[in-house]
Amino acid sequence: MRKITIISLALSCALFLSSCVELALLGAGVVAGGAAGYYAGKEGYKVKVEKEQK
């Protein structure tokens, strides 16, 4: 009986850790996407301003 408890505890721990890793990766993806979007928007704005000045 004790073996089953340890196995189920290890499984739930592994599932918890993998969901934490997925959340961390998701968060990193959102941050990277936000940074890329900000940079692209900034560059796009710069190009637009340069075109208007010509």
Short mmCIF file of C-alpha atoms in Angstrom, two decimals:
data_model
loop_
_atom_site.label_atom_id
_atom_site.label_comp_id
_atom_site.label_asym_id
_atom_site.label_seq_id
_atom_site.Cartn_x
_atom_site.Cartn_y
_atom_site.Cartn_z
CA MET A 1 0.00 0.00 0.00
CA ARG A 2 2.80 2.37 0.88
CA LYS A 3 4.49 1.77 -2.51
CA ILE A 4 1.35 2.86 -4.37
CA THR A 5 1.17 6.05 -2.30
CA ILE A 6 4.81 6.89 -3.08
CA ILE A 7 4.28 6.22 -6.80
CA SER A 8 1.13 8.35 -6.95
CA LEU A 9 2.88 11.11 -5.00
CA ALA A 10 5.83 11.01 -7.42
CA LEU A 11 3.46 11.11 -10.40
CA SER A 12 1.50 14.06 -9.06
CA CYS A 13 4.77 15.83 -8.27
CA ALA A 14 6.02 15.20 -11.83
CA LEU A 15 2.75 16.46 -13.30
CA PHE A 16 2.92 19.56 -11.12
CA LEU A 17 6.50 20.24 -12.20
CA SER A 18 5.72 19.75 -15.88
CA SER A 19 2.76 22.12 -15.65
CA CYS A 20 5.01 24.66 -13.92
CA VAL A 21 7.56 24.31 -16.71
CA GLU A 22 4.83 24.73 -19.32
CA LEU A 23 3.58 27.86 -17.57
CA ALA A 24 7.12 29.23 -17.39
CA LEU A 25 7.65 28.54 -21.10
CA LEU A 26 4.31 30.13 -21.89
CA GLY A 27 5.26 33.18 -19.84
CA ALA A 28 8.64 33.39 -21.57
CA GLY A 29 6.92 33.12 -24.95
CA VAL A 30 4.52 35.92 -24.06
CA VAL A 31 7.40 38.12 -22.89
CA ALA A 32 9.46 37.34 -26.01
CA GLY A 33 6.44 37.94 -28.24
CA GLY A 34 5.69 41.21 -26.47
CA ALA A 35 9.30 42.34 -26.83
CA ALA A 36 9.37 41.37 -30.51
CA GLY A 37 6.06 43.14 -31.10
CA TYR A 38 7.29 46.26 -29.31
CA TYR A 39 10.54 46.30 -31.30
CA ALA A 40 8.73 45.72 -34.61
CA GLY A 41 6.24 48.48 -33.77
CA LYS A 42 9.07 50.84 -32.85
CA GLU A 43 10.95 50.08 -36.08
CA GLY A 44 7.75 50.41 -38.11
CA TYR A 45 7.02 53.78 -36.53
CA LYS A 46 10.57 54.96 -37.26
CA VAL A 47 10.23 53.95 -40.93
CA LYS A 48 6.84 55.70 -41.14
CA VAL A 49 8.26 58.92 -39.68
CA GLU A 50 11.25 58.81 -42.04
CA LYS A 51 8.94 58.36 -45.05
CA GLU A 52 6.79 61.32 -43.97
CA GLN A 53 9.83 63.56 -43.57
CA LYS A 54 11.04 62.93 -47.15
#
